[in-house]
PDB file of C-alpha atoms in Angstrom:
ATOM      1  CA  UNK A 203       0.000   0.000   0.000  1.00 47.00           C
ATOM      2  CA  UNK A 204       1.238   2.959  -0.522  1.00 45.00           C
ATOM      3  CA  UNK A 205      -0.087   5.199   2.336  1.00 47.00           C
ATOM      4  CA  UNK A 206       2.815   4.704   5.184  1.00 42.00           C
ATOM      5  CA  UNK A 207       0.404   5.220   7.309  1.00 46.00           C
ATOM      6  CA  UNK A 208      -1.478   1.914   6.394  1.00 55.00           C
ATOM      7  CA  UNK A 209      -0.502  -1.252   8.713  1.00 63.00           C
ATOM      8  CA  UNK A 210      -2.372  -4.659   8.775  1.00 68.00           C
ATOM      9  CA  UNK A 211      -3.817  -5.739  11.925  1.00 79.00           C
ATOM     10  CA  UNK A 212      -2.675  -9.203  13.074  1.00 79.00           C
ATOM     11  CA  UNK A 213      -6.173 -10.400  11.768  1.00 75.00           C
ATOM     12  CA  UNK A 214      -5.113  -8.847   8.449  1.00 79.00           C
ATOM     13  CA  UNK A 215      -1.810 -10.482   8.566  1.00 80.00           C
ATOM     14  CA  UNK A 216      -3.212 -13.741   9.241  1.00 76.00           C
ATOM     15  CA  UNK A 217      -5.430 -14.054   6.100  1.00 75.00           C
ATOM     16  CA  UNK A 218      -2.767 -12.528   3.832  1.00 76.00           C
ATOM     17  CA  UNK A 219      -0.300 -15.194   4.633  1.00 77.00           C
ATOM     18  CA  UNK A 220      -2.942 -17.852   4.710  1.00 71.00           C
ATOM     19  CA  UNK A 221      -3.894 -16.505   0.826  1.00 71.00           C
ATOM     20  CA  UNK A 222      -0.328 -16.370  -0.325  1.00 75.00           C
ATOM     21  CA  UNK A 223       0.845 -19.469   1.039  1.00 72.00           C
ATOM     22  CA  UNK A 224       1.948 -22.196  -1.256  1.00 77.00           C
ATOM     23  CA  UNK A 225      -0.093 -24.707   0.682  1.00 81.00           C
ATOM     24  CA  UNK A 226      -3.147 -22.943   0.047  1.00 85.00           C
ATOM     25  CA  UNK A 227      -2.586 -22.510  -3.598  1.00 86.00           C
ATOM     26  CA  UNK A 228      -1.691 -26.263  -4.049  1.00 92.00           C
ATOM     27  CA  UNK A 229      -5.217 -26.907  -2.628  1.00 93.00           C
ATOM     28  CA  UNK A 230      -6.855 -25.381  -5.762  1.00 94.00           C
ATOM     29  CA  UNK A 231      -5.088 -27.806  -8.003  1.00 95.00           C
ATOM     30  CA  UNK A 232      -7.670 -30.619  -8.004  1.00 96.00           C
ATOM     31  CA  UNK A 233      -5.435 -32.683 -10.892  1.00 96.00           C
ATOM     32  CA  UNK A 234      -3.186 -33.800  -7.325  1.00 96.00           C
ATOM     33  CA  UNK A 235      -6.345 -36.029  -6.642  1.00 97.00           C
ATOM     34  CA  UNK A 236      -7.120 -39.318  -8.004  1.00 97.00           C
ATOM     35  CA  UNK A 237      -9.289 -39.958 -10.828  1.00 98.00           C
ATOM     36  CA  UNK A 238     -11.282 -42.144  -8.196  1.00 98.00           C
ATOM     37  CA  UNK A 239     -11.263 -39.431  -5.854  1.00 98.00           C
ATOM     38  CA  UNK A 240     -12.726 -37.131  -8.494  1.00 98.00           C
ATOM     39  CA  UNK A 241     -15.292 -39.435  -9.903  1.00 98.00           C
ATOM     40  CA  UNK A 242     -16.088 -40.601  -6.109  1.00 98.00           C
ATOM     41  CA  UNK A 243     -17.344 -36.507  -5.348  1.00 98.00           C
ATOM     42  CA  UNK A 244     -18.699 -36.567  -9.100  1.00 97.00           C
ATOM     43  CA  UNK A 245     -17.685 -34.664 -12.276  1.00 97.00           C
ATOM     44  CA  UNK A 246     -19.975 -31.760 -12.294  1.00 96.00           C
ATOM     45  CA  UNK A 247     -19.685 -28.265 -10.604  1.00 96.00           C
ATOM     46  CA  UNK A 248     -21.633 -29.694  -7.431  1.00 97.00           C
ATOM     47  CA  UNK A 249     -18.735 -32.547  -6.782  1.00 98.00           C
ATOM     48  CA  UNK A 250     -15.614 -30.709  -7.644  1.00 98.00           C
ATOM     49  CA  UNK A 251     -16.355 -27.626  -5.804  1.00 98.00           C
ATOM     50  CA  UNK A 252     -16.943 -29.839  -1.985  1.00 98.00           C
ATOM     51  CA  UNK A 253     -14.029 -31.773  -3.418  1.00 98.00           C
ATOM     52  CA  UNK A 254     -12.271 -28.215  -2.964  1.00 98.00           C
ATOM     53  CA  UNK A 255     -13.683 -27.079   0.106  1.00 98.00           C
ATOM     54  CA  UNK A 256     -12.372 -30.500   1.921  1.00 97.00           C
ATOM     55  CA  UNK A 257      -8.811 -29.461  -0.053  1.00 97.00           C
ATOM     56  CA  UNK A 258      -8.984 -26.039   1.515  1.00 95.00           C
ATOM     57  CA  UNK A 259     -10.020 -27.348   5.211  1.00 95.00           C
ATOM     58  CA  UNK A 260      -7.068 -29.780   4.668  1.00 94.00           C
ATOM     59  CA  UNK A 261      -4.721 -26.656   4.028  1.00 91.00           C
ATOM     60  CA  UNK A 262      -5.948 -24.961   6.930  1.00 89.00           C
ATOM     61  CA  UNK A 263      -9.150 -22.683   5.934  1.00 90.00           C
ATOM     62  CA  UNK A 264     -11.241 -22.195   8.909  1.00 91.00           C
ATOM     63  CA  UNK A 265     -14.328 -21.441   7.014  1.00 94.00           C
ATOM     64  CA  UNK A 266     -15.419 -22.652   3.243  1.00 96.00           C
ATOM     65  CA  UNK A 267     -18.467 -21.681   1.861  1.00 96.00           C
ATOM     66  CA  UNK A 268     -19.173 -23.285  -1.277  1.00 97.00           C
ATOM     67  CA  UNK A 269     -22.261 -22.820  -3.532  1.00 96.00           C
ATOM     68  CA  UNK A 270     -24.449 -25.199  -5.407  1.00 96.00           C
ATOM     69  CA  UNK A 271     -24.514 -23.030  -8.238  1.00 93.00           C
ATOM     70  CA  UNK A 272     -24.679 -19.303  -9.447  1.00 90.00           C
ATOM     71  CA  UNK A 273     -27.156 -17.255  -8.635  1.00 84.00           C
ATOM     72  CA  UNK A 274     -30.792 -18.267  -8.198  1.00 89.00           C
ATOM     73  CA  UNK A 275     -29.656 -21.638  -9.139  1.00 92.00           C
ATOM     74  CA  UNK A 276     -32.591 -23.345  -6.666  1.00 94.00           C
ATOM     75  CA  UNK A 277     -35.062 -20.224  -7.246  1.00 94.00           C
ATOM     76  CA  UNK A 278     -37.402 -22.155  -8.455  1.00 94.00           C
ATOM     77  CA  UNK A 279     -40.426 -20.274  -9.378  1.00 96.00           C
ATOM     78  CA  UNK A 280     -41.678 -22.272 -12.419  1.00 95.00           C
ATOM     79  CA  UNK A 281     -41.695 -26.710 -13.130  1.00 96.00           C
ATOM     80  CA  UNK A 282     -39.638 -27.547  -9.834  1.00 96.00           C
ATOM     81  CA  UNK A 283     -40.328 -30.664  -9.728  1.00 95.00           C
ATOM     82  CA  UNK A 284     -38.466 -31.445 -13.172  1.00 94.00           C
ATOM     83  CA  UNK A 285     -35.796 -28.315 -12.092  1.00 93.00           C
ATOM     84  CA  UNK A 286     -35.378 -30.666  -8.529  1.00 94.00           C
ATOM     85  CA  UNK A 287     -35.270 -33.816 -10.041  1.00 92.00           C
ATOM     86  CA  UNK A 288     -33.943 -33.703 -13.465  1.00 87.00           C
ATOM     87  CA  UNK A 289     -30.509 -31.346 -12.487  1.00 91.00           C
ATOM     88  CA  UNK A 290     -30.534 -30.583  -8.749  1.00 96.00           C
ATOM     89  CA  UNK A 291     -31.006 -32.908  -6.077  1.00 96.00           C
ATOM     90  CA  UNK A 292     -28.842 -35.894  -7.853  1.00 96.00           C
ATOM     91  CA  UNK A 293     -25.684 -34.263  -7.922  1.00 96.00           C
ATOM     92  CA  UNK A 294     -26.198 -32.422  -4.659  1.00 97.00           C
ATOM     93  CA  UNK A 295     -26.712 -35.899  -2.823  1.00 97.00           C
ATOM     94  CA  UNK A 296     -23.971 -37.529  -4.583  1.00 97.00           C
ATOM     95  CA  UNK A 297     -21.165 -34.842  -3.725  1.00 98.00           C
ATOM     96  CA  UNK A 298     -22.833 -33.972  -0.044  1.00 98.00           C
ATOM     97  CA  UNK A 299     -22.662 -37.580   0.815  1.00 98.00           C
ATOM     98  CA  UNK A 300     -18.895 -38.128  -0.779  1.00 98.00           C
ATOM     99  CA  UNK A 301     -17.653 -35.409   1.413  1.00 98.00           C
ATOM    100  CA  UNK A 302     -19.499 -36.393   4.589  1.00 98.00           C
ATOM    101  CA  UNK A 303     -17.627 -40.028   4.036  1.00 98.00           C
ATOM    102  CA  UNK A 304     -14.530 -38.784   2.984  1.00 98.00           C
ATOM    103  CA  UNK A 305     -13.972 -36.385   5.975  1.00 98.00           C
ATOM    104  CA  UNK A 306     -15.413 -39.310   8.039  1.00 97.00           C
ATOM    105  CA  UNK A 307     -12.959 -41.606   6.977  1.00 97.00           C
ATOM    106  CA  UNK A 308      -9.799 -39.097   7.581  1.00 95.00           C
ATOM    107  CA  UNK A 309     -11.202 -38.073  10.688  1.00 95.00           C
ATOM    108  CA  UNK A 310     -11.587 -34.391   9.388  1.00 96.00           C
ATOM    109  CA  UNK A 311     -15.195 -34.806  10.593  1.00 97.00           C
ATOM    110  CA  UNK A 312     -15.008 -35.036  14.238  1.00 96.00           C
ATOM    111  CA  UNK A 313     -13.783 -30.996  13.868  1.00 95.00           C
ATOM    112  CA  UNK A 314     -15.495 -29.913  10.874  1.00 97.00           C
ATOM    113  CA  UNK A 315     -19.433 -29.173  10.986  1.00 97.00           C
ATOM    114  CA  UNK A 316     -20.552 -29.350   7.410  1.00 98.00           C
ATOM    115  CA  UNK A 317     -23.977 -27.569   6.658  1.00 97.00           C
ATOM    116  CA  UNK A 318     -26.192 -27.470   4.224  1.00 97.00           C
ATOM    117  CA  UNK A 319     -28.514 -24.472   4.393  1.00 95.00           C
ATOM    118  CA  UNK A 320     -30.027 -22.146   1.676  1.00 92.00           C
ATOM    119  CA  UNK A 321     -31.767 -18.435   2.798  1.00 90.00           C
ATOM    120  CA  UNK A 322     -35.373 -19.499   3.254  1.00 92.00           C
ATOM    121  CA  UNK A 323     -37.415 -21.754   2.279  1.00 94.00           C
ATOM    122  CA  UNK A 324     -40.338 -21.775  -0.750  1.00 96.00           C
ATOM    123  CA  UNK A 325     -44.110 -21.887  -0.318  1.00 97.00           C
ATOM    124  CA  UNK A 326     -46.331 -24.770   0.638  1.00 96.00           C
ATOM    125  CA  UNK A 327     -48.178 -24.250  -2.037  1.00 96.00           C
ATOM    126  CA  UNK A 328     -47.451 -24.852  -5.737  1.00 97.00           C
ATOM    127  CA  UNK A 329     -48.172 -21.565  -8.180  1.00 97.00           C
ATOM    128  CA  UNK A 330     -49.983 -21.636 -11.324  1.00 97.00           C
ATOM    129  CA  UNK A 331     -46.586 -22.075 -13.489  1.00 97.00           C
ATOM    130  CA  UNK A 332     -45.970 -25.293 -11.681  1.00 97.00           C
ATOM    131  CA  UNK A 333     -43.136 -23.753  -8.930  1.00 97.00           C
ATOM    132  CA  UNK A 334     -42.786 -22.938  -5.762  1.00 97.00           C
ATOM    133  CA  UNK A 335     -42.308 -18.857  -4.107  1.00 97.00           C
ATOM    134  CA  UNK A 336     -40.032 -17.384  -1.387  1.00 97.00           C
ATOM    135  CA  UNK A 337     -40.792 -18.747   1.982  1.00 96.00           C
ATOM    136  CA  UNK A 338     -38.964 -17.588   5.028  1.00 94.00           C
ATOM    137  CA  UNK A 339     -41.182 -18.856   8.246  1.00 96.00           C
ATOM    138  CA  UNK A 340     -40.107 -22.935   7.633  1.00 95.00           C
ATOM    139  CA  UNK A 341     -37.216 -24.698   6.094  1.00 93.00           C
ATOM    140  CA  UNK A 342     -35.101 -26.932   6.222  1.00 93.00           C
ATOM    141  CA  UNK A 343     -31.441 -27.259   6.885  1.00 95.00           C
ATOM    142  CA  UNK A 344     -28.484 -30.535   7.217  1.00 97.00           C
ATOM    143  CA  UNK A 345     -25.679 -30.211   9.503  1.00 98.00           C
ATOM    144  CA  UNK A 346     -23.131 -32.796  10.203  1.00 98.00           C
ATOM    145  CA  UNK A 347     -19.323 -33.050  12.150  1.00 97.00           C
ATOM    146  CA  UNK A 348     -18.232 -31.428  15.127  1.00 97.00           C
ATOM    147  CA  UNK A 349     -20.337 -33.145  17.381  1.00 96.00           C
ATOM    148  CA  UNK A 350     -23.601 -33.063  15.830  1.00 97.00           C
ATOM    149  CA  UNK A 351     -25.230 -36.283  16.704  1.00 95.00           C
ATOM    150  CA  UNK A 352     -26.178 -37.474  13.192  1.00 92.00           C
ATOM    151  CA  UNK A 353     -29.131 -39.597  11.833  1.00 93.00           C
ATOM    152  CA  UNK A 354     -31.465 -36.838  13.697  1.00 94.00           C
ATOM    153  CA  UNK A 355     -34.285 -34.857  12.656  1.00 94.00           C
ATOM    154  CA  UNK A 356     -34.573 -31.785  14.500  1.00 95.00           C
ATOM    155  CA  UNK A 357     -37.934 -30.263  15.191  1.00 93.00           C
ATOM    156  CA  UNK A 358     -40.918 -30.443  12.809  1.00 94.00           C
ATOM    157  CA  UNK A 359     -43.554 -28.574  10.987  1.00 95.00           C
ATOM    158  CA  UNK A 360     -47.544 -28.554  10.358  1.00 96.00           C
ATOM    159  CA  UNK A 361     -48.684 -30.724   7.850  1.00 96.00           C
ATOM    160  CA  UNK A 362     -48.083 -28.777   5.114  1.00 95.00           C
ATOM    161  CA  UNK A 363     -44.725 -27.729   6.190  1.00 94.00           C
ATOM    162  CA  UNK A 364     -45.999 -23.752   6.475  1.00 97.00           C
ATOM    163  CA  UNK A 365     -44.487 -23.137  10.062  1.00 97.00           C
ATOM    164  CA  UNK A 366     -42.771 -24.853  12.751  1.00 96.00           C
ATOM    165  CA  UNK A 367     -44.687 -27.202  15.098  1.00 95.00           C
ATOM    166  CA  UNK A 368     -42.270 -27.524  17.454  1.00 94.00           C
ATOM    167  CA  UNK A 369     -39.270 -25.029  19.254  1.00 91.00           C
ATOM    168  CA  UNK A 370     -38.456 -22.467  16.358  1.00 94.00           C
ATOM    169  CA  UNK A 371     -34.929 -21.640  15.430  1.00 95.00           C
ATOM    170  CA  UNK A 372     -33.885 -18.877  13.457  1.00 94.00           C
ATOM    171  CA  UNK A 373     -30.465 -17.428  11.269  1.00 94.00           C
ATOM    172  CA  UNK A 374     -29.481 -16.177  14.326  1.00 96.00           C
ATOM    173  CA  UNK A 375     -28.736 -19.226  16.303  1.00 97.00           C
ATOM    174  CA  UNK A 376     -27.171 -20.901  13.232  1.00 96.00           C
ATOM    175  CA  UNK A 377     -24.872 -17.885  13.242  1.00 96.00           C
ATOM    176  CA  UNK A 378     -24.526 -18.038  17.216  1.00 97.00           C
ATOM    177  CA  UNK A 379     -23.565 -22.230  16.643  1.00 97.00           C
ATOM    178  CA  UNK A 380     -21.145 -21.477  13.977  1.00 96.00           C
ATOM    179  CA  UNK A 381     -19.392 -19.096  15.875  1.00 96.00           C
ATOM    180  CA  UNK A 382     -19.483 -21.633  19.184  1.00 96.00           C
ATOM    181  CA  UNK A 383     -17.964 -24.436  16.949  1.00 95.00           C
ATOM    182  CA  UNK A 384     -14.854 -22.047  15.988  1.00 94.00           C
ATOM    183  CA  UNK A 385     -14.327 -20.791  19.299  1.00 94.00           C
ATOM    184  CA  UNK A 386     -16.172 -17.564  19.527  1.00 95.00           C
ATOM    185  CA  UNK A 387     -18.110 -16.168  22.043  1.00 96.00           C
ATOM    186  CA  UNK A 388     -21.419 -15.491  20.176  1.00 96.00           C
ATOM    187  CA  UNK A 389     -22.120 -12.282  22.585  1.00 94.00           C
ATOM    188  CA  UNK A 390     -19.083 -10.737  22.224  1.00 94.00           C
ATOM    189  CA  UNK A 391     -19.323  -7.050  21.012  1.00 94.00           C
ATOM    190  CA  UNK A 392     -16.483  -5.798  18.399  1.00 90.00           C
ATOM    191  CA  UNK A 393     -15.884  -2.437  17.449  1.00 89.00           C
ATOM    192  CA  UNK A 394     -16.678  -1.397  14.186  1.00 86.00           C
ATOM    193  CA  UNK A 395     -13.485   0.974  11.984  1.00 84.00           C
ATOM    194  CA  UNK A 396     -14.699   4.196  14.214  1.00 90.00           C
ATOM    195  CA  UNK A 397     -14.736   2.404  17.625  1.00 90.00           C
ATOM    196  CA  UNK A 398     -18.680   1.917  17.712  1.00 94.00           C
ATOM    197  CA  UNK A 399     -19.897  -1.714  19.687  1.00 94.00           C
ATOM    198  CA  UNK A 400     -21.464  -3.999  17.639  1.00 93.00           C
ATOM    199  CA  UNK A 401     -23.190  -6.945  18.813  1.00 93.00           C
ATOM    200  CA  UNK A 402     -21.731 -10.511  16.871  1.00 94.00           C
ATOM    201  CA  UNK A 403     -24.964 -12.049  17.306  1.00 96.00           C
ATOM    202  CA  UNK A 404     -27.847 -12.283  18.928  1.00 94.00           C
ATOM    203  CA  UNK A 405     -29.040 -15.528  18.846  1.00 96.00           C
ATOM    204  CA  UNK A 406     -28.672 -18.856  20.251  1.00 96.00           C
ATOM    205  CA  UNK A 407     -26.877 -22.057  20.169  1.00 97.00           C
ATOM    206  CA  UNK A 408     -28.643 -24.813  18.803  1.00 96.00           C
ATOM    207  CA  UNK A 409     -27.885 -27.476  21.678  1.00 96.00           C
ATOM    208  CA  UNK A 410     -30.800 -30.233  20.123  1.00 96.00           C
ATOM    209  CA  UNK A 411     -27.866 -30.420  17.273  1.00 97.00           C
ATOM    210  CA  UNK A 412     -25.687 -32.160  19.963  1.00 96.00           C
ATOM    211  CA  UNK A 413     -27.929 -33.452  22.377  1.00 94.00           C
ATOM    212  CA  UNK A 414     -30.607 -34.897  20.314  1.00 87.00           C
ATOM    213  CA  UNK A 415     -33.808 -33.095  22.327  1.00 88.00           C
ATOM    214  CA  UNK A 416     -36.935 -31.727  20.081  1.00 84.00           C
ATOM    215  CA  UNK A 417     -35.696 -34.861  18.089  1.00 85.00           C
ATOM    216  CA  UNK A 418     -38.527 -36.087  15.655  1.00 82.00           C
TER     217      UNK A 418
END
């Protein structure tokens, strides 16, 4: 930078030696895995992208986000039952399930929580072109790893899966879990560039993950 007045925090440090490190690079080369390997995750954008985010949790990468597509890739307004079936849900099972067995099998799974979440949910009720609308009061999310007692189901809705029937949870207290599992104190207050508190998050953890209760 050229302002002399401009240091990096340790934070900022951190992240710019974890991006220029050779380690981290190598874990973008995919061609260092098997062809099994590859074929095991799938060759299509869903498969070779969680084959990458298990590369970059290998080189060290705290957090991975990886997405199932561009944008408004699942918005489906119009035939989502063909949209689901015929280009969705196949590969997404296939690659989800590879990487919850591979990082099972290396023991990356006992400190990794994996989840599978989109923003909200879509209607109950199917619109005249055959789709489904934005729904944010009920959905549905996976999460696996880190303690999570698996082979759960967590809560439930009404019968038409409108709204929960059961103890609600909300972005919040998947925010205020994530930050648990790495550590933080989901309370805390940080200080924005000007000094002003902030409050991380205001929600809660979501202890029926790990303890099975309001299990279905």
């Amino acid at each position: 930078h050229s302002n002399a007045a401009f240091r990096m925090t340790e934070d900022q440090k951190l992240a710019f030696n974890m991006l220029s490190s050779g380690k981290l690079t190598q874990a973008f080369e995919l061609q260092r895995e098997t062809e099994d390997m590859r074929n095991r995750y799938g060759r299509h954008p869903f498969g070779q992208s969680l084959l990458l985010a298990r590369r970059l949790v290998q080189a060290g990468v705290p957090i991975v986000q990886a997405n199932m597509g561009p944008v408004q890739n699942w918005d489906s307004h119009q035939a989502i039952f063909t949209t689901m079936t015929g280009r969705l849900i196949s590969p997404l099972d296939h690659a989800v399930s590879a990487l919850l067995d591979d990082l099972d099998e290396t023991g990356l799974l006992n400190d990794t929580m994996v989840m599978v979440v989109g923003e909200f949910g879509r209607t109950p009720k199917i619109n005249a072109e055959g789709g489904r609308d934005h729904w944010g009061p009920c959905f549905t999310g996976l999460f696996a790893g880190a303690g999570v007692q698996g082979g759960k189901v967590i809560g439930k809705s009404d019968e038409i899966a409108a709204y929960p029937d059961s103890v609600a949870y909300s972005p919040d207290d998947i925010g205020a879990t994530i930050y648990t599992a790495l550590g933080i104190d989901p309370h805390s207050t940080v200080r924005d560039r000007i000094g002003r508190p902030v409050h991380l998050n205001t929600g809660n953890v979501i202890e029926a993950l790990y303890d099975g209760s309001n299990a279905t």
